[in-house]
Short mmCIF file of C-alpha atoms in Angstrom, two decimals:
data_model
loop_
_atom_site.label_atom_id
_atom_site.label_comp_id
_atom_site.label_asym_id
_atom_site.label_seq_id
_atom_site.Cartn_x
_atom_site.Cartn_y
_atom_site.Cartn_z
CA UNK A 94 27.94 -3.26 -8.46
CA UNK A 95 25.00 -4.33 -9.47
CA UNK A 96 22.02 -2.74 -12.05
CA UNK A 97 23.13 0.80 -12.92
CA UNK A 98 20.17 2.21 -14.59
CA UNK A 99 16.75 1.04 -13.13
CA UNK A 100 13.43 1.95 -14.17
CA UNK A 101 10.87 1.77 -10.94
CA UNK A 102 7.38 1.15 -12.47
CA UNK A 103 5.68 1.46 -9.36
CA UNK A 104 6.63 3.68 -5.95
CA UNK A 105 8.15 1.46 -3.44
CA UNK A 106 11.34 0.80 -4.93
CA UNK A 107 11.76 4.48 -5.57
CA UNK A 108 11.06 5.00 -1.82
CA UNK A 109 13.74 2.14 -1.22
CA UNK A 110 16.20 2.95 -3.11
CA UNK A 111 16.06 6.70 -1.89
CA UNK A 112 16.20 5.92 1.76
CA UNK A 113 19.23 3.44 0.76
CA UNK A 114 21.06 5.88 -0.89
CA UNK A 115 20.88 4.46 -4.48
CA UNK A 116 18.72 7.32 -5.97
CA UNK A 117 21.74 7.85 -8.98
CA UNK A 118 20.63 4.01 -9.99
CA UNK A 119 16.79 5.54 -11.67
CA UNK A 120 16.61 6.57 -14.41
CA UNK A 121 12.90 6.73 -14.41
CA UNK A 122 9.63 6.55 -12.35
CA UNK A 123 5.96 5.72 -12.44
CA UNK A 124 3.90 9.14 -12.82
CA UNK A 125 2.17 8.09 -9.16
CA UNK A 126 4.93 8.35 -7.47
CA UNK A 127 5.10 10.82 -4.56
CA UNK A 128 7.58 9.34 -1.96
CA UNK A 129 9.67 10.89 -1.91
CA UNK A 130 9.15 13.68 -3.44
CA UNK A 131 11.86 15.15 -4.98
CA UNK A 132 12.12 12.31 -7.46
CA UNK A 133 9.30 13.47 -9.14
CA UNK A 134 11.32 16.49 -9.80
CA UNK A 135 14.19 14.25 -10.05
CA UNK A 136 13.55 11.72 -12.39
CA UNK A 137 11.76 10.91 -15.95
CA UNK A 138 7.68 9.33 -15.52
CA UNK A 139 7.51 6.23 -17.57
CA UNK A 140 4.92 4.40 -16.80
CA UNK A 141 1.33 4.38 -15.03
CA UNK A 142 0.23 1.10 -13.09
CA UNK A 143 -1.23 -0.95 -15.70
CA UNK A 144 0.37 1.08 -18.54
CA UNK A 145 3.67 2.40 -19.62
CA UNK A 146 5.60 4.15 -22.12
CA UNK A 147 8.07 1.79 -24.04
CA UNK A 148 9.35 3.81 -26.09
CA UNK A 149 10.75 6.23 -23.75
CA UNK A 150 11.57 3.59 -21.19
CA UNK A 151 13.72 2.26 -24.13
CA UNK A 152 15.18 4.92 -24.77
CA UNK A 153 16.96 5.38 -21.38
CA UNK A 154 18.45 2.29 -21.57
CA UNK A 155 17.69 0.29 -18.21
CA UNK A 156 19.75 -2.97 -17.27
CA UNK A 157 16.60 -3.60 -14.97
CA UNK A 158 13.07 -2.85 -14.83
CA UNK A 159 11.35 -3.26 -10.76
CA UNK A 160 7.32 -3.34 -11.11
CA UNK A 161 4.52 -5.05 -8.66
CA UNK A 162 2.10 -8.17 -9.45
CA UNK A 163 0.14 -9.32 -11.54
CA UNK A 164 -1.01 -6.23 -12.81
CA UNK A 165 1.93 -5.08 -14.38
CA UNK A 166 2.46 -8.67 -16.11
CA UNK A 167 1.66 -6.98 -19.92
CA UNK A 168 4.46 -4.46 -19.20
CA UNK A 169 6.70 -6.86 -18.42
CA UNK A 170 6.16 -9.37 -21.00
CA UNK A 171 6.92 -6.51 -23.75
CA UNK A 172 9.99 -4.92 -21.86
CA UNK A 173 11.65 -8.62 -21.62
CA UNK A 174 10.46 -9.33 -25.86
CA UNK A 175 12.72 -5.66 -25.79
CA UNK A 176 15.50 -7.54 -24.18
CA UNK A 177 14.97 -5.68 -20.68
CA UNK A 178 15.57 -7.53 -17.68
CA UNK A 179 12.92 -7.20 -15.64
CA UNK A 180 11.85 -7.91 -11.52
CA UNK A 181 8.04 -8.25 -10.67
CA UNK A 182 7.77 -8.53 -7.44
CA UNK A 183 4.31 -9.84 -5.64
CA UNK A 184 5.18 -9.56 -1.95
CA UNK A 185 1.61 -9.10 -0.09
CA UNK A 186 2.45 -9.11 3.62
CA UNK A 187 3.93 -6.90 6.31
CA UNK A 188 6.77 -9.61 6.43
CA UNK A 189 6.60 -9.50 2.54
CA UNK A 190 7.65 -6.00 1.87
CA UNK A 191 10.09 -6.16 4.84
CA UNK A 192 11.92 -8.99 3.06
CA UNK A 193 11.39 -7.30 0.18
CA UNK A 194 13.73 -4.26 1.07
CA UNK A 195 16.48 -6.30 2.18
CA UNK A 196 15.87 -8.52 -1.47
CA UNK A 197 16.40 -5.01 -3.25
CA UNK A 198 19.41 -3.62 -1.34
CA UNK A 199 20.93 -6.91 -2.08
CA UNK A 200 20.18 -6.76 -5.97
CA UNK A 201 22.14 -3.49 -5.78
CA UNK A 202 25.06 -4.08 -3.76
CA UNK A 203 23.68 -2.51 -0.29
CA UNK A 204 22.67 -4.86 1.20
CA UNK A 205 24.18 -3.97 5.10
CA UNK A 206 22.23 -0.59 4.31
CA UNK A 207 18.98 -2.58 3.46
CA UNK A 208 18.96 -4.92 6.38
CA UNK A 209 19.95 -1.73 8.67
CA UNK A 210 16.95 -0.05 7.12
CA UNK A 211 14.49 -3.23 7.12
CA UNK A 212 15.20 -3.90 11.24
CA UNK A 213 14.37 -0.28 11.88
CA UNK A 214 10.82 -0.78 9.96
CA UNK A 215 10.71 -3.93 12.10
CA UNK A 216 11.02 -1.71 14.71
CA UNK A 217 8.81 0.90 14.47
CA UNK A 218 6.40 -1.94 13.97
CA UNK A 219 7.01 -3.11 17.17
CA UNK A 220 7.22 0.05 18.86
CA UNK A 221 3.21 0.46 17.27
CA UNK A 222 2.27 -3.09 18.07
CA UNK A 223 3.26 -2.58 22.11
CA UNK A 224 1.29 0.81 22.44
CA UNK A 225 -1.97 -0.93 20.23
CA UNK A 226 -1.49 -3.68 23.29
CA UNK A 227 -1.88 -1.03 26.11
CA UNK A 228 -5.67 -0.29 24.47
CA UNK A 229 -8.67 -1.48 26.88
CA UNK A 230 -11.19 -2.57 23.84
CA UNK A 231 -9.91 -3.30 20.07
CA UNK A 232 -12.39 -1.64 17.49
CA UNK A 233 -13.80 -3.43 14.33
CA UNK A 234 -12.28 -1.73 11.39
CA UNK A 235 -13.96 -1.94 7.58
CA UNK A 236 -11.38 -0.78 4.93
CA UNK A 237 -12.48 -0.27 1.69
CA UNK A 238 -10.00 0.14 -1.10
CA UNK A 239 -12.59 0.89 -3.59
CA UNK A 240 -16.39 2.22 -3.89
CA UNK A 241 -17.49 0.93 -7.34
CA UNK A 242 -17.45 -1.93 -6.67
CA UNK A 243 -16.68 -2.09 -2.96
CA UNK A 244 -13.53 -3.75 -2.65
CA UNK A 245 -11.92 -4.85 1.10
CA UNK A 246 -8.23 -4.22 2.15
CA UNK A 247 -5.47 -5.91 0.81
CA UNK A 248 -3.11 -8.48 3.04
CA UNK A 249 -0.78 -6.26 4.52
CA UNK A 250 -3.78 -3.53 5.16
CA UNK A 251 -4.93 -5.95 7.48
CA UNK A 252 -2.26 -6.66 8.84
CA UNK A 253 -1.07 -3.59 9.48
CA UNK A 254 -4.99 -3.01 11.18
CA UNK A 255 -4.13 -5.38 13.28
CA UNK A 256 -0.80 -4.06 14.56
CA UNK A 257 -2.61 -0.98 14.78
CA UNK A 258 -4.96 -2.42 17.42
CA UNK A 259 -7.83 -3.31 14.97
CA UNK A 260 -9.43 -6.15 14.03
CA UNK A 261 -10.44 -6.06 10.07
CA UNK A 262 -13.85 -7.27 9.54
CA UNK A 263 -13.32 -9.08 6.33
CA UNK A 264 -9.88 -11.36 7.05
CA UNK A 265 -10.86 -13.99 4.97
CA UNK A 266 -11.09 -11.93 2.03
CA UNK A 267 -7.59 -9.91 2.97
CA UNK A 268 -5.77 -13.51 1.97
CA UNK A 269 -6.62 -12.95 -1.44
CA UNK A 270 -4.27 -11.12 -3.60
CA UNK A 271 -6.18 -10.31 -6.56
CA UNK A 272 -8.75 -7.26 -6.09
CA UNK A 273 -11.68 -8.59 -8.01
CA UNK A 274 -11.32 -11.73 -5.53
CA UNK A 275 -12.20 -9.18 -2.59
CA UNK A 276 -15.26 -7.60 -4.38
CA UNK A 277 -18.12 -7.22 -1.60
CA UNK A 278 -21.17 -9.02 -3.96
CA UNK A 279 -23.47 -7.24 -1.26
CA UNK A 280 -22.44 -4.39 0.56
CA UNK A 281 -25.47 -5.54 3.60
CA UNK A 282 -22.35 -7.83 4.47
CA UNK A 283 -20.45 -4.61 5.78
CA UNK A 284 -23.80 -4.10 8.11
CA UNK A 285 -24.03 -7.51 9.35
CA UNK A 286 -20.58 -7.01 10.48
CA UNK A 287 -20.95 -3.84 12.11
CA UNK A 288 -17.66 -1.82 12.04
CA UNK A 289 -16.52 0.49 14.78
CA UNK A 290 -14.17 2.28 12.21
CA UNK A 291 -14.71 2.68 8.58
CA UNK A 292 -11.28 3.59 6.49
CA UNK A 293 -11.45 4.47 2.95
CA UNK A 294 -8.17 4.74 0.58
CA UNK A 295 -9.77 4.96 -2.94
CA UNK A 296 -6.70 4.31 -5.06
CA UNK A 297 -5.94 7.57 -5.96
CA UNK A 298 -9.59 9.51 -5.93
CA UNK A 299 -10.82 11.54 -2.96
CA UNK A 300 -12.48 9.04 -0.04
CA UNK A 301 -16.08 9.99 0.31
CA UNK A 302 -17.57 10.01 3.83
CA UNK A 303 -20.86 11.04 2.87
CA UNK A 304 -21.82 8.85 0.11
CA UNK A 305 -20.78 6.23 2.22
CA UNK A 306 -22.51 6.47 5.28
CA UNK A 307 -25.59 7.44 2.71
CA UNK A 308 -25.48 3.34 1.76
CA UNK A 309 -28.80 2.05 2.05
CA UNK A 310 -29.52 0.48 5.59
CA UNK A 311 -25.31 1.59 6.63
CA UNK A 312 -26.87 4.23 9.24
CA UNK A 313 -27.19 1.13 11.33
CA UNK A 314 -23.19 0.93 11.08
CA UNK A 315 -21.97 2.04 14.61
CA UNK A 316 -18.73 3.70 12.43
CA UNK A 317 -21.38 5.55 10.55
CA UNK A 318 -23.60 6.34 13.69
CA UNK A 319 -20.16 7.35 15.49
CA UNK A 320 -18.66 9.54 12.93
CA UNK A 321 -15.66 7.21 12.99
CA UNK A 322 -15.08 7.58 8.87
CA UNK A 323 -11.65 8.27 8.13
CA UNK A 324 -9.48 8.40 4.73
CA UNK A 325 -6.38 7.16 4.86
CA UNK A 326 -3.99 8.79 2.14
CA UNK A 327 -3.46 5.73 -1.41
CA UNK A 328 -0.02 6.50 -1.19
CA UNK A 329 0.56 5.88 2.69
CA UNK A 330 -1.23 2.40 2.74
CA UNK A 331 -1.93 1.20 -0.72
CA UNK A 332 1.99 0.73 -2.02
CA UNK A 333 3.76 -2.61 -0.32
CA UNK A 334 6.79 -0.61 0.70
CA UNK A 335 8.35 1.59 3.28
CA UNK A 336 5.29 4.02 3.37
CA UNK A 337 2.43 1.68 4.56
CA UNK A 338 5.25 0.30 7.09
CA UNK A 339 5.96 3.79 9.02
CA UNK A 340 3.22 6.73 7.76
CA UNK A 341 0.18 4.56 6.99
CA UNK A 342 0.80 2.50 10.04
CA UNK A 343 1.08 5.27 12.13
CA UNK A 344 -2.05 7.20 10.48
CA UNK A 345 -4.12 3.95 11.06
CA UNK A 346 -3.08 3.57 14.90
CA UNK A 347 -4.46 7.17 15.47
CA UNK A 348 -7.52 7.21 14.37
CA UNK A 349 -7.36 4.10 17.08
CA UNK A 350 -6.35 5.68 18.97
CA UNK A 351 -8.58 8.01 19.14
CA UNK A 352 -11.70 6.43 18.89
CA UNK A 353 -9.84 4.32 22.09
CA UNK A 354 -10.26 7.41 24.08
CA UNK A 355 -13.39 8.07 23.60
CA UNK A 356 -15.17 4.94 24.53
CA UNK A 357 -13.35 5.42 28.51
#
């Protein structure tokens, strides 16, 4: 049986439970949700990322409360002094939010439907992976998650770079979960390193190519001199769930892709 009314603070267990069926199990939804989209039509907004409204999350009576990390650890300590059971999950790998589906399904009785569901992620995966390995020459991708500061791509951004057919310029930095740990101090570093591909996914505000490639001394950047700056859409690549597995992926291998063709 299982929870009955669940409040999703973030996206990617709406997305879940949606492609597994259990949509009637919200009861609300954080207000950046967009996958998919009829639950915004669907379905009460609640809560923000680092913010959320008690009082009307109380008031529809959840048996469970899904969030993400560390973030959303102030919104969880005051739902469980409410006496709401809460699940923070802080899953930052490709494996991670595979595992994580099937952990979910389970939680609400589908958990046939979620392992069905997780192998074909797995798959398409794979299916990206074995065309990124038919590429003659792997570019040097820089993704920034932020501009002020510049922050670097999360764990499974890289990852997912790399299944792409990329190799992320800053892989030390993608082990460490917390944002401000993966604050460029100089943003010369990004230079030295000399991208073929710049990605931006500002959290939620429009990526700027312009102001970007206007960076003092970044002309030097063969992405910049190339042209190769691309946005990649927050909510394909910036939520650990189904999206960044099959759309942001996808969105990141052609841009590849592309830039693949041009240097035959």
């Amino acid at each position: 049986m299982g929870p009955r009314r669940i409040v999703c603070l973030t996206e990617e267990p709406t997305e879940t439970l949606y492609a597994l069926g259990e949509q009637d199990r919200i009861v609300g939804i954080s207000g950046f949700t967009v996958r998919p989209p009829q639950a915004r039509k669907q379905k009460p907004k609640v809560s923000a990322f680092t913010s959320a409204k008690i009082g009307e999350i109380l008031k529809l009576q959840p048996d469970l409360a899904i969030g993400f990390s560390d973030i959303q650890a102030d919104i969880a300590a005051e739902l469980v002094r409410q006496g709401v059971e809460v699940w923070i999950s802080n899953h930052r790998s490709v494996d991670g939010i595979v595992d994580y589906v099937r952990r979910l399904g389970a939680l609400v009785g589908a958990a046939a439907r979620a392992n069905d569901y997780a192998d074909m992620l797995q798959r398409g995966l794979d299916e990206v992976r074995a065309q990124a390995a038919q590429l003659p020459q792997r570019p040097s991708v820089y993704f920034e998650e932020w501009d002020e500061p510049q922050i670097t791509g999360i764990r499974w951004v890289s990852e997912l770079i790399g299944i792409a057919g990329g190799d992320d310029v800053f892989p030390e930095l993608a082990k460490e979960s917390l944002a401000k740990q993966r604050i460029l101090a100089d943003g010369s570093e990004v230079v030295r390193r000399a991208p073929d591909i710049i990605l931006g996914s500002w959290c939620g505000k429009k990526f700027r190519p312009d102001r970007v490639a206007a960076r003092p001394g970044w002309h030097a950047i063969p992405a910049v001199r190339d042209g190769e700056l691309h946005e990649i859409k927050s909510p394909l690549i910036l939520q650990p769930g189904p999206a960044a597995l099959t759309d942001g992926v996808r969105a990141i291998a052609a841009i590849i892709q592309a830039w693949a063709s041009k240097q035959a």
